[in-house]
């Protein structure tokens, strides 16, 4: 009370503080609209319960859909995977396709996203903390927001990225896109501490995938190798699209595990994800891959993937 009297909201001191805070993060904090539990609200008003199971147990799944020219890339692919992830965790989809598409489009429009992404997360909802699930009629929490990002003009695509290899310490159901991302976050930090950009994860001597992307190498005979789908990796929506591009280009693909040594001796290496598309990898654990420059296969696949995605985005 004392400070409120000494410093009432309309006093010049308070006004300055408010003005500085608002202008410092005007674009993201004041103007961005968030979808929270069926309402569109300003970011500052977007709130969920501390009892939300997404917060307490990582009992939640998510999807990230990229936006190019104001349109959604492979919306139906992401929706299909969202349903699979929810189903594996015994959760339903709280909105139908048309409603979810509308939420994505509204956010893109309200937040004036020409290029960037829509993040959507669905949790089992808020309930008294208990490992056992709450009753099935507990309302699920649904949250979605946008981020602006230059996806096509990405300097990393021109230069290529450096990666390190790390033990894959994740759980046994990496095919479910849950929000348990601590391992990925620690991996990215370890890569950063080694002067690299990202990490590939290795289990039982074989590369599984990147911290937030799928992993590929190109062998000296031109064959592209990427790990086969299983519980060990996420079935990337971009992976699926890029493999189709490779097929159209008559490139040979083998879906099987590969070792770090095989990757280091490859002509090229690259990774794929919804927001990075195809990114060439030019260094693994401090050793150059091929010439140490982005290679023609990754370049071609990136180019074709972008043009196909622009054509089919909705
Ligand atoms: N693998 C992991 C572990 C990921 O987190 C991601 C994306 O977040 C991917 C692969 C690539 O999936 P997508 O192409 O659907 O973005």
PDB file of N, CA, C and O in Angstrom, residues 32-43 45-48 94-95 99-100 102-104 106-107 110-111 118-122 140-146:
ATOM      1  N   UNK A  32       0.776  -9.656 -29.880  1.00  0.00           N
ATOM      2  CA  UNK A  32       0.545 -11.046 -30.294  1.00  0.00           C
ATOM      3  C   UNK A  32      -0.721 -11.612 -29.652  1.00  0.00           C
ATOM      4  O   UNK A  32      -0.932 -11.482 -28.456  1.00  0.00           O
ATOM      5  N   UNK A  33      -1.523 -12.243 -30.470  1.00  0.00           N
ATOM      6  CA  UNK A  33      -2.739 -12.894 -29.975  1.00  0.00           C
ATOM      7  C   UNK A  33      -2.455 -14.379 -29.769  1.00  0.00           C
ATOM      8  O   UNK A  33      -1.832 -15.018 -30.610  1.00  0.00           O
ATOM      9  N   UNK A  34      -2.922 -14.907 -28.652  1.00  0.00           N
ATOM     10  CA  UNK A  34      -2.713 -16.316 -28.311  1.00  0.00           C
ATOM     11  C   UNK A  34      -4.086 -16.993 -28.221  1.00  0.00           C
ATOM     12  O   UNK A  34      -5.049 -16.368 -27.775  1.00  0.00           O
ATOM     13  N   UNK A  35      -4.137 -18.248 -28.603  1.00  0.00           N
ATOM     14  CA  UNK A  35      -5.375 -19.022 -28.449  1.00  0.00           C
ATOM     15  C   UNK A  35      -5.215 -19.880 -27.194  1.00  0.00           C
ATOM     16  O   UNK A  35      -4.295 -20.691 -27.101  1.00  0.00           O
ATOM     17  N   UNK A  36      -6.060 -19.649 -26.198  1.00  0.00           N
ATOM     18  CA  UNK A  36      -5.999 -20.434 -24.956  1.00  0.00           C
ATOM     19  C   UNK A  36      -7.400 -20.890 -24.604  1.00  0.00           C
ATOM     20  O   UNK A  36      -8.299 -20.066 -24.383  1.00  0.00           O
ATOM     21  N   UNK A  37      -7.590 -22.185 -24.542  1.00  0.00           N
ATOM     22  CA  UNK A  37      -8.870 -22.749 -24.143  1.00  0.00           C
ATOM     23  C   UNK A  37     -10.053 -22.069 -24.820  1.00  0.00           C
ATOM     24  O   UNK A  37     -10.945 -21.531 -24.169  1.00  0.00           O
ATOM     25  N   UNK A  38      -9.998 -22.052 -26.144  1.00  0.00           N
ATOM     26  CA  UNK A  38     -11.108 -21.614 -27.000  1.00  0.00           C
ATOM     27  C   UNK A  38     -11.318 -20.100 -27.016  1.00  0.00           C
ATOM     28  O   UNK A  38     -12.371 -19.636 -27.444  1.00  0.00           O
ATOM     29  N   UNK A  39     -10.318 -19.365 -26.542  1.00  0.00           N
ATOM     30  CA  UNK A  39     -10.446 -17.898 -26.619  1.00  0.00           C
ATOM     31  C   UNK A  39      -9.188 -17.287 -27.207  1.00  0.00           C
ATOM     32  O   UNK A  39      -8.087 -17.811 -26.985  1.00  0.00           O
ATOM     33  N   UNK A  40      -9.366 -16.185 -27.920  1.00  0.00           N
ATOM     34  CA  UNK A  40      -8.216 -15.444 -28.433  1.00  0.00           C
ATOM     35  C   UNK A  40      -7.952 -14.306 -27.464  1.00  0.00           C
ATOM     36  O   UNK A  40      -8.840 -13.482 -27.221  1.00  0.00           O
ATOM     37  N   UNK A  41      -6.754 -14.294 -26.900  1.00  0.00           N
ATOM     38  CA  UNK A  41      -6.444 -13.268 -25.893  1.00  0.00           C
ATOM     39  C   UNK A  41      -5.078 -12.652 -26.174  1.00  0.00           C
ATOM     40  O   UNK A  41      -4.253 -13.239 -26.885  1.00  0.00           O
ATOM     41  N   UNK A  42      -4.838 -11.474 -25.556  1.00  0.00           N
ATOM     42  CA  UNK A  42      -3.511 -10.856 -25.666  1.00  0.00           C
ATOM     43  C   UNK A  42      -2.526 -11.719 -24.888  1.00  0.00           C
ATOM     44  O   UNK A  42      -2.908 -12.386 -23.916  1.00  0.00           O
ATOM     45  N   UNK A  43      -1.277 -11.695 -25.311  1.00  0.00           N
ATOM     46  CA  UNK A  43      -0.272 -12.554 -24.682  1.00  0.00           C
ATOM     47  C   UNK A  43      -0.238 -12.389 -23.156  1.00  0.00           C
ATOM     48  O   UNK A  43      -0.135 -13.379 -22.414  1.00  0.00           O
ATOM     49  N   UNK A  45      -2.520 -11.810 -21.210  1.00  0.00           N
ATOM     50  CA  UNK A  45      -3.696 -12.415 -20.551  1.00  0.00           C
ATOM     51  C   UNK A  45      -3.792 -13.919 -20.802  1.00  0.00           C
ATOM     52  O   UNK A  45      -4.764 -14.563 -20.384  1.00  0.00           O
ATOM     53  N   UNK A  46      -2.802 -14.495 -21.473  1.00  0.00           N
ATOM     54  CA  UNK A  46      -2.857 -15.926 -21.813  1.00  0.00           C
ATOM     55  C   UNK A  46      -2.342 -16.728 -20.626  1.00  0.00           C
ATOM     56  O   UNK A  46      -1.144 -16.764 -20.360  1.00  0.00           O
ATOM     57  N   UNK A  47      -3.254 -17.370 -19.914  1.00  0.00           N
ATOM     58  CA  UNK A  47      -2.862 -18.061 -18.675  1.00  0.00           C
ATOM     59  C   UNK A  47      -3.490 -19.453 -18.598  1.00  0.00           C
ATOM     60  O   UNK A  47      -4.595 -19.677 -19.048  1.00  0.00           O
ATOM     61  N   UNK A  48      -2.725 -20.390 -17.983  1.00  0.00           N
ATOM     62  CA  UNK A  48      -3.288 -21.703 -17.671  1.00  0.00           C
ATOM     63  C   UNK A  48      -2.985 -22.023 -16.218  1.00  0.00           C
ATOM     64  O   UNK A  48      -2.141 -21.385 -15.587  1.00  0.00           O
ATOM     65  N   UNK A  94      -9.600 -32.331 -28.988  1.00  0.00           N
ATOM     66  CA  UNK A  94     -10.705 -31.510 -28.471  1.00  0.00           C
ATOM     67  C   UNK A  94     -11.440 -30.694 -29.538  1.00  0.00           C
ATOM     68  O   UNK A  94     -12.536 -30.207 -29.284  1.00  0.00           O
ATOM     69  N   UNK A  95     -10.834 -30.520 -30.718  1.00  0.00           N
ATOM     70  CA  UNK A  95     -11.491 -29.763 -31.796  1.00  0.00           C
ATOM     71  C   UNK A  95     -11.389 -30.586 -33.076  1.00  0.00           C
ATOM     72  O   UNK A  95     -10.454 -31.369 -33.237  1.00  0.00           O
ATOM     73  N   UNK A  99     -12.230 -26.822 -37.169  1.00  0.00           N
ATOM     74  CA  UNK A  99     -12.006 -25.885 -36.052  1.00  0.00           C
ATOM     75  C   UNK A  99     -10.509 -25.628 -35.851  1.00  0.00           C
ATOM     76  O   UNK A  99     -10.091 -24.492 -35.633  1.00  0.00           O
ATOM     77  N   UNK A 100      -9.706 -26.700 -35.943  1.00  0.00           N
ATOM     78  CA  UNK A 100      -8.260 -26.530 -35.752  1.00  0.00           C
ATOM     79  C   UNK A 100      -7.658 -25.692 -36.881  1.00  0.00           C
ATOM     80  O   UNK A 100      -6.796 -24.838 -36.644  1.00  0.00           O
ATOM     81  N   UNK A 102      -9.218 -23.442 -38.554  1.00  0.00           N
ATOM     82  CA  UNK A 102      -9.654 -22.070 -38.321  1.00  0.00           C
ATOM     83  C   UNK A 102      -8.772 -21.388 -37.270  1.00  0.00           C
ATOM     84  O   UNK A 102      -8.367 -20.239 -37.446  1.00  0.00           O
ATOM     85  N   UNK A 103      -8.440 -22.118 -36.191  1.00  0.00           N
ATOM     86  CA  UNK A 103      -7.576 -21.541 -35.144  1.00  0.00           C
ATOM     87  C   UNK A 103      -6.222 -21.163 -35.758  1.00  0.00           C
ATOM     88  O   UNK A 103      -5.705 -20.054 -35.545  1.00  0.00           O
ATOM     89  N   UNK A 104      -5.646 -22.084 -36.532  1.00  0.00           N
ATOM     90  CA  UNK A 104      -4.344 -21.800 -37.153  1.00  0.00           C
ATOM     91  C   UNK A 104      -4.445 -20.558 -38.054  1.00  0.00           C
ATOM     92  O   UNK A 104      -3.609 -19.672 -37.996  1.00  0.00           O
ATOM     93  N   UNK A 106      -6.724 -18.148 -38.084  1.00  0.00           N
ATOM     94  CA  UNK A 106      -7.019 -16.910 -37.325  1.00  0.00           C
ATOM     95  C   UNK A 106      -5.742 -16.341 -36.722  1.00  0.00           C
ATOM     96  O   UNK A 106      -5.515 -15.137 -36.750  1.00  0.00           O
ATOM     97  N   UNK A 107      -4.917 -17.242 -36.152  1.00  0.00           N
ATOM     98  CA  UNK A 107      -3.681 -16.761 -35.511  1.00  0.00           C
ATOM     99  C   UNK A 107      -2.722 -16.172 -36.545  1.00  0.00           C
ATOM    100  O   UNK A 107      -2.090 -15.148 -36.297  1.00  0.00           O
ATOM    101  N   UNK A 110      -4.414 -12.770 -37.495  1.00  0.00           N
ATOM    102  CA  UNK A 110      -4.381 -11.770 -36.417  1.00  0.00           C
ATOM    103  C   UNK A 110      -2.961 -11.314 -36.101  1.00  0.00           C
ATOM    104  O   UNK A 110      -2.733 -10.176 -35.726  1.00  0.00           O
ATOM    105  N   UNK A 111      -2.003 -12.230 -36.217  1.00  0.00           N
ATOM    106  CA  UNK A 111      -0.615 -11.882 -35.877  1.00  0.00           C
ATOM    107  C   UNK A 111       0.211 -11.522 -37.104  1.00  0.00           C
ATOM    108  O   UNK A 111       1.427 -11.365 -37.014  1.00  0.00           O
ATOM    109  N   UNK A 118       3.181 -21.871 -36.486  1.00  0.00           N
ATOM    110  CA  UNK A 118       2.110 -21.948 -35.484  1.00  0.00           C
ATOM    111  C   UNK A 118       2.449 -23.134 -34.573  1.00  0.00           C
ATOM    112  O   UNK A 118       2.674 -24.251 -35.056  1.00  0.00           O
ATOM    113  N   UNK A 119       2.527 -22.867 -33.278  1.00  0.00           N
ATOM    114  CA  UNK A 119       2.769 -23.909 -32.268  1.00  0.00           C
ATOM    115  C   UNK A 119       1.432 -24.227 -31.618  1.00  0.00           C
ATOM    116  O   UNK A 119       0.708 -23.317 -31.219  1.00  0.00           O
ATOM    117  N   UNK A 120       1.106 -25.528 -31.525  1.00  0.00           N
ATOM    118  CA  UNK A 120      -0.137 -25.904 -30.828  1.00  0.00           C
ATOM    119  C   UNK A 120       0.168 -26.999 -29.819  1.00  0.00           C
ATOM    120  O   UNK A 120       0.882 -27.964 -30.132  1.00  0.00           O
ATOM    121  N   UNK A 121      -0.339 -26.828 -28.620  1.00  0.00           N
ATOM    122  CA  UNK A 121      -0.109 -27.833 -27.563  1.00  0.00           C
ATOM    123  C   UNK A 121      -1.442 -28.246 -26.940  1.00  0.00           C
ATOM    124  O   UNK A 121      -2.301 -27.412 -26.671  1.00  0.00           O
ATOM    125  N   UNK A 122      -1.588 -29.546 -26.727  1.00  0.00           N
ATOM    126  CA  UNK A 122      -2.810 -30.057 -26.100  1.00  0.00           C
ATOM    127  C   UNK A 122      -2.408 -30.901 -24.893  1.00  0.00           C
ATOM    128  O   UNK A 122      -1.564 -31.800 -25.019  1.00  0.00           O
ATOM    129  N   UNK A 140      -9.572 -30.808 -21.641  1.00  0.00           N
ATOM    130  CA  UNK A 140      -8.172 -30.709 -22.051  1.00  0.00           C
ATOM    131  C   UNK A 140      -7.807 -29.231 -22.211  1.00  0.00           C
ATOM    132  O   UNK A 140      -8.657 -28.398 -22.526  1.00  0.00           O
ATOM    133  N   UNK A 141      -6.529 -28.938 -22.013  1.00  0.00           N
ATOM    134  CA  UNK A 141      -6.049 -27.577 -22.259  1.00  0.00           C
ATOM    135  C   UNK A 141      -5.537 -27.533 -23.694  1.00  0.00           C
ATOM    136  O   UNK A 141      -4.844 -28.447 -24.133  1.00  0.00           O
ATOM    137  N   UNK A 142      -5.911 -26.454 -24.378  1.00  0.00           N
ATOM    138  CA  UNK A 142      -5.407 -26.290 -25.744  1.00  0.00           C
ATOM    139  C   UNK A 142      -4.863 -24.866 -25.893  1.00  0.00           C
ATOM    140  O   UNK A 142      -5.536 -23.903 -25.547  1.00  0.00           O
ATOM    141  N   UNK A 143      -3.644 -24.803 -26.339  1.00  0.00           N
ATOM    142  CA  UNK A 143      -2.946 -23.523 -26.451  1.00  0.00           C
ATOM    143  C   UNK A 143      -2.301 -23.448 -27.833  1.00  0.00           C
ATOM    144  O   UNK A 143      -1.747 -24.444 -28.300  1.00  0.00           O
ATOM    145  N   UNK A 144      -2.381 -22.301 -28.462  1.00  0.00           N
ATOM    146  CA  UNK A 144      -1.659 -22.128 -29.732  1.00  0.00           C
ATOM    147  C   UNK A 144      -1.139 -20.704 -29.841  1.00  0.00           C
ATOM    148  O   UNK A 144      -1.805 -19.755 -29.407  1.00  0.00           O
ATOM    149  N   UNK A 145       0.058 -20.576 -30.381  1.00  0.00           N
ATOM    150  CA  UNK A 145       0.622 -19.233 -30.601  1.00  0.00           C
ATOM    151  C   UNK A 145       1.462 -19.238 -31.878  1.00  0.00           C
ATOM    152  O   UNK A 145       1.740 -20.315 -32.441  1.00  0.00           O
ATOM    153  N   UNK A 146       1.858 -18.064 -32.307  1.00  0.00           N
ATOM    154  CA  UNK A 146       2.664 -17.959 -33.539  1.00  0.00           C
ATOM    155  C   UNK A 146       4.046 -17.396 -33.212  1.00  0.00           C
ATOM    156  O   UNK A 146       4.233 -16.743 -32.185  1.00  0.00           O
TER     157      UNK A 146
END
